[in-house]
Short mmCIF file of C-alpha atoms in Angstrom, two decimals:
data_model
loop_
_atom_site.label_atom_id
_atom_site.label_comp_id
_atom_site.label_asym_id
_atom_site.label_seq_id
_atom_site.Cartn_x
_atom_site.Cartn_y
_atom_site.Cartn_z
CA MET L 1 -39.25 22.77 19.72
CA SER L 2 -36.78 21.61 17.08
CA ARG L 3 -33.44 23.35 16.88
CA ILE L 4 -31.68 24.21 13.60
CA CYS L 5 -28.40 25.81 12.56
CA LEU L 6 -28.40 28.47 9.84
CA ALA L 7 -24.71 28.74 8.95
CA LEU L 8 -22.84 31.51 7.17
CA PRO L 9 -19.09 30.93 6.70
CA THR L 10 -17.17 33.96 5.44
CA ASN L 11 -13.68 35.32 4.89
CA ARG L 12 -14.74 38.54 3.17
CA ALA L 13 -16.79 41.68 3.86
CA CYS L 14 -20.49 40.74 3.88
CA ALA L 15 -22.36 42.91 6.38
CA ALA L 16 -25.37 43.10 4.05
CA THR L 17 -25.48 39.31 3.80
CA ILE L 18 -25.41 38.97 7.59
CA SER L 19 -28.44 41.26 7.79
CA ALA L 20 -30.27 39.32 5.07
CA VAL L 21 -29.54 35.92 6.61
CA GLY L 22 -30.72 37.34 9.92
CA GLU L 23 -34.06 38.04 8.24
CA GLU L 24 -34.19 34.43 7.06
CA ALA L 25 -33.52 33.24 10.61
CA ALA L 26 -36.39 35.40 11.86
CA TYR L 27 -38.66 34.02 9.13
CA ALA L 28 -37.83 30.44 10.15
CA ALA L 29 -38.54 31.10 13.83
CA GLU L 30 -41.76 33.01 13.20
CA GLN L 31 -43.24 30.82 10.46
CA PHE L 32 -42.13 27.37 11.62
CA GLY L 33 -41.73 27.75 15.37
CA VAL L 34 -38.18 26.43 15.36
CA GLU L 35 -35.26 27.54 17.50
CA VAL L 36 -32.70 29.02 15.10
CA HIS L 37 -29.01 29.27 15.85
CA LEU L 38 -27.53 31.68 13.33
CA LEU L 39 -23.86 30.69 13.14
CA ILE L 40 -21.44 33.13 11.51
CA LEU L 41 -18.02 31.52 11.08
CA ASP L 42 -15.82 34.50 10.40
CA SER L 43 -12.27 34.17 9.05
CA SER L 44 -12.01 37.76 7.85
CA ASP L 45 -9.44 40.30 9.05
CA GLU L 46 -9.96 42.31 12.24
CA PRO L 47 -11.44 45.48 10.68
CA THR L 48 -13.90 43.43 8.63
CA PHE L 49 -14.75 41.28 11.63
CA ALA L 50 -15.58 44.46 13.58
CA VAL L 51 -18.00 45.57 10.86
CA HIS L 52 -19.59 42.14 10.87
CA ALA L 53 -19.91 42.25 14.65
CA LYS L 54 -21.88 45.50 14.36
CA ALA L 55 -24.13 43.97 11.71
CA ALA L 56 -24.74 40.91 13.88
CA ALA L 57 -25.40 43.03 16.97
CA ALA L 58 -27.89 45.12 14.99
CA LEU L 59 -30.08 42.10 14.20
CA PRO L 60 -33.43 42.28 16.01
CA ASP L 61 -33.55 40.46 19.32
CA LEU L 62 -36.27 37.95 18.49
CA PRO L 63 -37.65 34.96 20.37
CA GLY L 64 -36.31 31.77 18.89
CA VAL L 65 -33.21 33.28 17.26
CA THR L 66 -29.72 33.16 18.78
CA VAL L 67 -26.72 34.63 16.95
CA HIS L 68 -23.22 33.18 17.32
CA HIS L 69 -20.45 35.20 15.66
CA LEU L 70 -17.19 33.30 16.00
CA ASP L 71 -13.76 34.43 14.90
CA GLU L 72 -11.05 31.85 14.19
CA THR L 73 -9.67 32.10 17.73
CA ARG L 74 -12.96 30.99 19.21
CA GLN L 75 -13.43 28.33 16.55
CA ARG L 76 -9.96 26.98 17.35
CA THR L 77 -10.72 26.91 21.08
CA PHE L 78 -13.84 24.87 20.40
CA LEU L 79 -12.03 22.48 18.08
CA ARG L 80 -9.17 21.90 20.49
CA GLU L 81 -11.61 20.88 23.19
CA VAL L 82 -13.55 18.61 20.83
CA ILE L 83 -10.38 16.93 19.57
CA HIS L 84 -9.07 16.51 23.13
CA ARG L 85 -12.33 14.91 24.26
CA SER L 86 -12.44 12.62 21.22
CA HIS L 87 -9.14 10.93 22.19
CA THR L 88 -8.26 10.59 18.51
CA PRO L 89 -4.61 10.23 17.52
CA GLU L 90 -2.63 13.03 15.86
CA PRO L 91 -4.64 15.89 17.38
CA ASP L 92 -2.53 18.60 15.73
CA THR L 93 -3.12 17.05 12.31
CA LEU L 94 -6.87 16.96 12.93
CA LEU L 95 -6.86 20.59 14.02
CA ASP L 96 -5.10 21.53 10.77
CA LEU L 97 -7.72 19.60 8.78
CA MET L 98 -10.57 21.33 10.59
CA LEU L 99 -9.08 24.84 10.60
CA PRO L 100 -6.30 25.12 8.00
CA ASP L 101 -4.34 28.27 7.27
CA ALA L 102 -5.59 28.21 3.66
CA VAL L 103 -9.13 28.53 2.28
CA SER L 104 -11.12 25.29 2.58
CA TYR L 105 -14.80 25.16 1.65
CA GLY L 106 -15.12 21.68 3.10
CA ALA L 107 -13.37 22.50 6.37
CA CYS L 108 -15.48 25.57 7.12
CA THR L 109 -18.65 23.54 6.62
CA ASN L 110 -17.28 20.70 8.74
CA ARG L 111 -16.79 23.23 11.54
CA ALA L 112 -20.42 24.26 11.13
CA PHE L 113 -21.44 20.60 11.42
CA LEU L 114 -19.57 20.11 14.70
CA LEU L 115 -20.80 23.39 16.15
CA ALA L 116 -24.37 22.53 15.16
CA THR L 117 -23.95 19.21 16.95
CA ALA L 118 -22.67 21.03 20.03
CA LEU L 119 -25.72 23.28 19.92
CA GLY L 120 -28.08 20.29 19.72
CA CYS L 121 -29.32 21.14 16.22
CA THR L 122 -30.94 18.55 13.98
CA SER L 123 -30.03 20.20 10.67
CA VAL L 124 -27.60 22.61 9.06
CA HIS L 125 -28.74 25.16 6.48
CA ARG L 126 -25.79 26.74 4.67
CA ARG L 127 -25.61 30.11 2.94
CA ASP L 128 -22.64 31.93 1.36
CA SER L 129 -21.31 35.46 1.70
CA ASP L 130 -21.27 36.13 -2.06
CA SER L 131 -24.97 35.52 -2.61
CA ALA L 132 -28.28 37.25 -1.99
CA TYR L 133 -32.01 36.44 -1.96
CA GLN L 134 -34.40 36.96 -4.84
CA LEU L 135 -37.39 39.22 -4.29
CA HIS L 136 -40.99 38.35 -5.20
CA ASN L 137 -43.68 40.98 -4.75
CA GLY L 138 -41.13 42.98 -2.80
CA GLU L 139 -40.42 40.19 -0.29
CA PRO L 140 -37.28 38.04 -0.06
CA VAL L 141 -37.62 34.44 -1.24
CA PHE L 142 -36.17 32.35 1.58
CA PRO L 143 -35.02 28.79 0.77
CA ILE L 144 -35.44 27.77 4.40
CA HIS L 145 -39.18 27.63 3.70
CA HIS L 146 -38.78 24.37 1.76
CA GLU L 147 -35.97 23.11 3.95
CA LEU L 148 -38.16 23.21 7.06
CA LEU L 149 -41.21 21.85 5.27
CA SER L 150 -39.47 18.58 4.46
CA LEU L 151 -36.04 18.04 5.99
CA GLY L 152 -35.84 15.09 8.38
CA LYS L 153 -39.40 13.95 7.73
CA ARG L 154 -40.32 10.45 6.62
CA ALA L 155 -40.42 10.82 2.85
CA ALA L 156 -44.01 9.62 2.58
CA ASP L 157 -45.03 12.38 4.99
CA ALA L 158 -43.15 15.04 3.00
CA VAL L 159 -45.27 14.54 -0.11
CA ALA L 160 -47.83 17.07 1.14
CA GLY L 161 -45.23 19.85 1.20
CA VAL L 162 -44.02 19.60 -2.41
CA THR L 163 -45.54 20.35 -5.79
CA ARG L 164 -44.43 17.06 -7.37
CA SER L 165 -43.16 13.70 -6.21
CA THR L 166 -41.05 11.16 -8.08
CA LEU L 167 -40.49 9.15 -4.92
CA GLU L 168 -39.91 5.45 -5.40
CA PRO L 169 -42.15 3.27 -3.18
CA ALA L 170 -39.06 1.58 -1.75
CA ASP L 171 -37.84 4.95 -0.43
CA ALA L 172 -41.07 6.08 1.24
CA GLU L 173 -39.94 5.15 4.76
CA LYS L 174 -36.54 6.82 4.45
CA PRO L 175 -35.95 10.32 5.86
CA VAL L 176 -35.68 13.36 3.63
CA SER L 177 -31.98 14.06 4.09
CA LEU L 178 -31.30 16.90 1.67
CA VAL L 179 -33.33 19.93 0.64
CA GLY L 180 -31.69 22.32 -1.75
CA GLY L 181 -32.01 24.78 -4.55
CA SER L 182 -29.66 26.46 -6.93
CA PHE L 183 -28.82 30.00 -7.94
CA VAL L 184 -29.60 32.49 -10.66
CA GLY L 185 -27.13 34.88 -12.20
CA GLU L 186 -23.51 34.35 -13.15
CA LEU L 187 -21.93 30.92 -13.44
CA SER L 188 -21.08 29.45 -10.05
CA VAL L 189 -17.47 28.98 -11.20
CA ASP L 190 -15.80 32.04 -12.72
CA VAL L 191 -14.98 30.62 -16.17
CA ALA L 192 -17.49 32.46 -18.35
CA GLU L 193 -14.75 34.66 -19.79
CA ILE L 194 -13.03 31.57 -21.21
CA ARG L 195 -16.27 30.63 -22.97
CA GLU L 196 -16.52 34.10 -24.44
CA LEU L 197 -12.91 34.08 -25.62
CA ASP L 198 -12.91 30.61 -27.18
CA PRO L 199 -15.84 28.15 -26.86
CA ALA L 200 -13.70 25.23 -28.10
CA LEU L 201 -11.06 25.83 -25.44
CA TYR L 202 -13.82 26.26 -22.88
CA TYR L 203 -14.99 22.75 -23.74
CA ASP L 204 -11.44 21.39 -23.44
CA VAL L 205 -10.99 22.97 -20.00
CA VAL L 206 -14.39 22.33 -18.41
CA SER L 207 -14.62 18.75 -19.71
CA LEU L 208 -11.55 17.97 -17.60
CA TRP L 209 -13.79 17.46 -14.59
CA ALA L 210 -15.67 14.62 -16.29
CA PRO L 211 -14.67 11.00 -15.68
CA PRO L 212 -12.16 10.12 -18.43
CA ILE L 213 -14.18 7.04 -19.43
CA TRP L 214 -17.14 9.17 -20.48
CA THR L 215 -18.03 9.52 -24.15
CA ASP L 216 -17.63 12.80 -26.00
CA GLU L 217 -21.41 13.17 -25.99
CA GLN L 218 -21.57 12.77 -22.21
CA LYS L 219 -18.76 15.28 -21.76
CA LYS L 220 -20.49 17.80 -24.03
CA GLU L 221 -23.68 17.47 -22.03
CA LEU L 222 -21.73 18.03 -18.82
CA VAL L 223 -19.97 21.10 -20.20
CA ASP L 224 -23.23 22.60 -21.45
CA ASP L 225 -24.81 22.11 -18.02
CA SER L 226 -21.82 22.91 -15.81
CA PHE L 227 -22.00 25.76 -13.31
CA THR L 228 -25.25 27.13 -14.79
CA GLY L 229 -27.47 26.49 -11.77
CA GLY L 230 -31.02 27.67 -12.25
CA GLY L 231 -30.18 29.89 -15.22
CA THR L 232 -31.50 33.44 -15.18
CA GLU L 233 -35.26 33.04 -14.81
CA PRO L 234 -36.57 34.90 -11.74
CA PHE L 235 -38.75 33.23 -9.12
CA THR L 236 -42.49 33.52 -9.79
CA ALA L 237 -44.06 30.57 -7.95
CA ASP L 238 -42.93 27.64 -5.83
CA GLU L 239 -41.86 24.37 -7.39
CA ALA L 240 -40.45 21.56 -5.26
CA VAL L 241 -39.75 17.98 -6.31
CA LEU L 242 -39.43 15.09 -3.86
CA GLY L 243 -37.44 12.01 -4.82
CA ALA L 244 -33.92 11.21 -5.96
CA PRO L 245 -32.47 14.75 -5.84
CA ASP L 246 -31.04 16.32 -8.99
CA ILE L 247 -27.82 17.39 -7.31
CA HIS L 248 -26.76 19.39 -10.38
CA ARG L 249 -29.57 21.76 -9.36
CA VAL L 250 -28.34 22.14 -5.79
CA ASP L 251 -25.68 24.64 -4.76
CA MET L 252 -23.95 24.71 -1.39
CA CYS L 253 -25.07 28.31 -0.85
CA ASN L 254 -28.64 27.00 -0.87
CA VAL L 255 -28.82 23.71 0.98
CA GLY L 256 -30.14 22.07 4.12
CA LEU L 257 -28.78 18.74 5.38
CA ASP L 258 -30.17 16.44 8.04
CA HIS L 259 -27.89 15.63 10.98
CA GLN L 260 -28.13 11.90 10.31
CA VAL L 261 -26.00 12.49 7.20
CA TYR L 262 -23.40 15.06 8.28
CA GLU L 263 -22.89 13.49 11.71
CA ARG L 264 -21.69 10.33 9.97
CA VAL L 265 -19.64 11.59 7.04
CA PRO L 266 -17.68 14.88 6.81
CA LEU L 267 -16.74 16.85 3.72
CA PRO L 268 -13.29 16.66 2.12
CA PRO L 269 -11.03 19.16 3.94
CA ALA L 270 -9.05 19.97 0.78
CA THR L 271 -7.48 23.43 0.78
CA ASP L 272 -7.61 25.96 -2.06
CA THR L 273 -9.99 23.69 -3.99
CA ILE L 274 -13.36 24.92 -5.20
CA GLY L 275 -16.15 22.35 -5.08
CA SER L 276 -14.65 20.48 -2.13
CA ASP L 277 -17.90 20.86 -0.19
CA TYR L 278 -20.23 18.88 -2.49
CA PHE L 279 -19.42 15.33 -1.41
CA LEU L 280 -22.48 14.81 0.79
CA LEU L 281 -24.82 15.59 -2.10
CA HIS L 282 -23.43 12.51 -3.83
CA VAL L 283 -23.77 10.47 -0.63
CA VAL L 284 -27.46 11.33 -0.35
CA LEU L 285 -28.22 10.66 -4.02
CA ASP L 286 -26.20 7.46 -4.41
CA SER L 287 -27.42 5.91 -1.16
CA THR L 288 -31.06 6.43 -2.28
CA LEU L 289 -31.88 8.79 0.58
CA PRO L 290 -34.73 11.06 -0.59
CA GLY L 291 -34.29 14.77 -1.15
CA VAL L 292 -36.26 17.80 -2.24
CA VAL L 293 -35.06 20.18 -4.93
CA HIS L 294 -36.87 23.52 -5.11
CA ASN L 295 -36.71 26.72 -7.16
CA ARG L 296 -36.15 29.30 -4.41
CA ASN L 297 -32.84 29.99 -6.09
CA ILE L 298 -30.34 32.34 -4.50
CA VAL L 299 -28.73 35.16 -6.49
CA ASN L 300 -25.06 34.44 -7.23
CA TYR L 301 -22.59 37.25 -7.79
CA TYR L 302 -18.82 37.55 -7.96
CA THR L 303 -16.57 39.49 -5.69
CA PRO L 304 -14.36 41.63 -7.97
CA GLY L 305 -11.01 40.48 -6.58
CA ARG L 306 -11.09 37.08 -8.28
CA ARG L 307 -10.71 38.53 -11.80
CA THR L 308 -7.51 40.53 -11.55
CA GLY L 309 -3.98 40.22 -10.17
CA HIS L 310 -3.38 38.00 -7.18
CA GLY L 311 -7.10 37.24 -6.84
CA PHE L 312 -7.23 35.87 -10.38
CA THR L 313 -4.18 33.67 -9.80
CA ALA L 314 -5.51 32.34 -6.50
CA TYR L 315 -8.92 31.56 -7.99
CA GLN L 316 -7.47 29.79 -11.02
CA GLU L 317 -5.30 27.67 -8.74
CA ARG L 318 -8.41 26.66 -6.81
CA PHE L 319 -10.10 25.76 -10.09
CA THR L 320 -7.03 23.74 -11.11
CA LYS L 321 -7.07 21.83 -7.84
CA PHE L 322 -10.80 21.18 -8.31
CA LEU L 323 -10.01 19.48 -11.61
CA LEU L 324 -7.20 17.45 -10.03
CA SER L 325 -9.43 16.38 -7.13
CA MET L 326 -11.68 14.54 -9.58
CA LEU L 327 -9.03 11.84 -10.02
CA TYR L 328 -9.72 10.76 -6.44
CA LEU L 329 -13.42 11.61 -6.13
CA HIS L 330 -14.81 10.04 -9.31
CA PRO L 331 -13.84 6.49 -8.26
CA VAL L 332 -15.61 7.01 -4.93
CA TYR L 333 -18.70 8.45 -6.61
CA GLY L 334 -18.74 5.54 -9.03
CA GLU L 335 -18.50 2.93 -6.26
CA MET L 336 -21.21 4.65 -4.20
CA MET L 337 -23.48 4.71 -7.24
CA VAL L 338 -22.97 0.99 -7.84
CA THR L 339 -23.49 0.18 -4.15
CA GLY L 340 -26.73 2.19 -4.09
CA ALA L 341 -29.17 1.40 -1.28
CA ALA L 342 -26.65 -0.98 0.26
CA LEU L 343 -24.84 2.16 1.46
CA LEU L 344 -27.56 2.35 4.13
CA ASP L 345 -28.06 0.12 7.15
CA GLU L 346 -31.45 -1.09 8.39
CA GLN L 347 -32.06 2.26 10.13
CA HIS L 348 -31.38 4.13 6.86
CA HIS L 349 -28.07 5.42 8.22
CA VAL L 350 -25.08 5.80 5.92
CA ARG L 351 -22.52 2.99 6.29
CA VAL L 352 -19.38 4.96 6.93
CA ASP L 353 -17.08 1.96 6.63
CA VAL L 354 -18.00 1.44 2.98
CA ILE L 355 -17.24 5.05 2.08
CA LEU L 356 -14.03 5.11 4.11
CA ASP L 357 -12.73 2.01 2.34
CA SER L 358 -13.46 3.55 -1.05
CA VAL L 359 -11.78 6.87 -0.17
CA ARG L 360 -8.70 5.08 1.12
CA ARG L 361 -8.31 3.08 -2.07
CA SER L 362 -8.89 6.07 -4.33
CA ALA L 363 -5.92 7.89 -2.79
CA ALA L 364 -3.60 5.37 -4.45
CA TRP L 365 -4.82 5.99 -8.02
CA ASP L 366 -2.21 6.52 -10.73
CA ARG L 367 -1.50 10.23 -11.39
CA ALA L 368 -1.27 9.92 -15.18
CA GLU L 369 -4.74 11.36 -15.71
CA ASN L 370 -3.89 14.39 -13.57
CA VAL L 371 -0.69 14.93 -15.54
CA ARG L 372 -2.86 14.99 -18.66
CA ARG L 373 -5.24 17.48 -17.03
CA LEU L 374 -2.36 19.83 -16.31
CA ASP L 375 -1.08 19.44 -19.87
CA VAL L 376 -4.48 20.40 -21.30
CA LEU L 377 -4.76 23.38 -18.96
CA ASP L 378 -1.27 24.56 -19.88
CA ARG L 379 -1.93 24.31 -23.60
CA SER L 380 -5.40 25.88 -23.41
CA TYR L 381 -4.41 28.81 -21.20
CA ARG L 382 -1.41 29.61 -23.37
CA GLN L 383 -3.69 29.70 -26.41
CA LEU L 384 -6.08 32.03 -24.61
CA GLY L 385 -3.22 34.47 -24.05
CA GLY L 386 -3.10 37.48 -21.76
CA LYS L 387 -3.62 36.78 -18.08
CA TYR L 388 -4.40 33.13 -18.85
CA ALA L 389 -1.02 32.65 -20.51
CA GLU L 390 0.56 34.36 -17.50
CA PHE L 391 -1.23 31.90 -15.25
CA ALA L 392 0.11 29.00 -17.32
CA GLU L 393 3.61 30.34 -16.68
CA HIS L 394 2.78 30.59 -12.98
CA LEU L 395 1.47 27.02 -12.93
CA ALA L 396 4.35 25.34 -14.76
CA PRO L 397 6.88 25.21 -11.88
CA ARG L 398 4.13 24.24 -9.42
CA ARG L 399 2.88 21.13 -11.21
CA GLU L 400 4.52 18.54 -8.94
CA ARG L 401 3.41 20.38 -5.82
CA LEU L 402 -0.19 20.49 -7.02
CA LEU L 403 -0.11 16.79 -7.92
CA ASP L 404 1.23 16.00 -4.45
CA GLU L 405 -1.37 18.21 -2.76
CA ALA L 406 -4.26 16.59 -4.61
CA GLN L 407 -3.18 13.15 -3.45
CA ALA L 408 -2.51 14.38 0.09
CA ASP L 409 -6.00 15.89 0.16
CA ALA L 410 -7.47 12.47 -0.65
CA GLU L 411 -5.42 10.86 2.11
CA SER L 412 -6.48 13.58 4.56
CA PHE L 413 -10.12 13.00 3.72
CA ALA L 414 -9.77 9.33 4.69
CA ARG L 415 -8.07 10.40 7.92
CA LEU L 416 -10.92 12.76 8.77
CA ILE L 417 -13.66 10.23 7.98
CA GLU L 418 -11.96 7.78 10.34
CA ALA L 419 -11.91 10.37 13.15
CA TRP L 420 -15.31 11.92 12.43
CA GLY L 421 -17.50 9.69 14.63
CA PRO L 422 -15.47 10.37 17.80
CA LEU L 423 -15.31 14.10 16.95
CA VAL L 424 -19.08 14.32 16.56
CA GLU L 425 -19.67 12.44 19.82
CA ALA L 426 -17.22 14.71 21.64
CA ALA L 427 -18.89 17.82 20.21
CA ARG L 428 -22.14 16.88 21.98
CA HIS L 429 -20.40 17.57 25.30
CA VAL L 430 -18.53 20.76 24.42
CA GLY L 431 -20.02 24.23 24.75
CA ILE L 432 -19.37 27.12 22.38
CA PRO L 433 -16.76 29.60 23.72
CA SER L 434 -18.33 32.67 25.27
CA GLY L 435 -18.19 36.11 23.67
CA GLY L 436 -19.33 37.42 20.31
CA SER L 437 -23.01 38.03 19.65
CA GLU L 438 -24.76 35.51 21.90
#
C-alpha cells in the first residue's frame, strides 16, 4: 500500500478546514486504497491550537488515515534530531531556516517534506487554511482525485487518467512529478483594491515582478494574468491535461509533488515573503518533468485581518519582499529554462548541483533593480493615498533592511540546498515526536 502525506500548515484559526481536509483524507483512503498521513503543522497560539486539536480529534477513526497534529514545540524537537543526525555544519542556522520566528511559506512546506520523508510517504499534497473545496451535486470536489490518479506514474501510463495529453514523446518515460490545480474566487494576492483604485498604478506595481528585460507587451500579459487562478467559473466536469504543466494555473494550496523532486531540492526559506513556496513548480517545468494540471480548483478567500491596521502593513511588507525576491529568482529560473532536460540525470532525477550553483551566483546580483522596485512602490502607493500612502511612509526608513533581507534570503536558500540531501537522509531515521492526534 502506498503512503502519502496530506499536509495542512496553519498559523490561524481553521477548524472548519481541518474537518474538510479530513474528509479529503478519507476520500483518498477509501477510493484509492492509500495510507494517508494527514499532517497539520500548527503555528497558531495556544487557544487556537486547542480548538484545532478538538477538530482533529473529532475526525472519524478510519482505516488508512492517521492524523498528526504538531505544534511548533514538537516540530522543533523533530528538526533538532534530524539536524543532529545529518551532521551538517551550523545546526542553529539550519534550525532557524527550517523553523523561523517569522512567517515563511517555504519553510513550513519544507518541514512537511521532511516529516513526510520520516513517515515513509512517496508524495506530499498541500492545502492551505484560507481555502475551501468547491461543491458539485452537493459533494466536495477533492483535488487529490487527480493527484493520486497520476502522481509518480510513468507519464505514458498516466495518459489513461487525463482528459487530454500534450506529452512530448521524449518525456513519456519520465515520472509525473507534479499534479496541481488552481483556485476560484478572489485574487490569490490581495491587490485587487489597487486595481479598483487606479488600473494604471496597478500595472506599475504588479509588473514589478516581471523580469526587467521583458517587453511592455509581455509585462502587460503577465499583469492581466497575475493572481487570477482559475477565474470564477465553478466546477462542472473534470478536465486534466498531461504534459509540460502550465504552472500559472497551479496554486500551492492545490498541489501534489512526488518525493523524487522535494527530496532533492527544498523551497526558499525566505521569511515574510509571499510566493516563496513556488520554486519547485519551476524546477518541474524547466527540467521537462511531466505534470498534470486539472480544474478541481479550490475556493480562495481572504482572512479579514490582512486589510486593516497591522495586518495590512504586514501583508504589504510580504508583497514588497516578494517583488524584491524576483531579483534573485529570475536569473535562476532563466538558467533552468535554458538548461532544460539537462537538469535531469539518466534516472530523471533533478541535478541539484546545477541549481545550487545558479542560486549561489544569483545572490551576488547588483541591487539597482531592487532599488528601482522600491522607488516605484513608494511613488505608486503615495499616489494611491490613504492607507497605501501610510504604508509608503512606513516603508521608507526600512528600505535598506529590506534590501539586505532579500539578499540574505537568497544566500540562505543556497545554504539550505547544500544541506538538504543530508537532512532528507537523516529524516528517514527519525520518528515523529509522540503526542497530539496520532
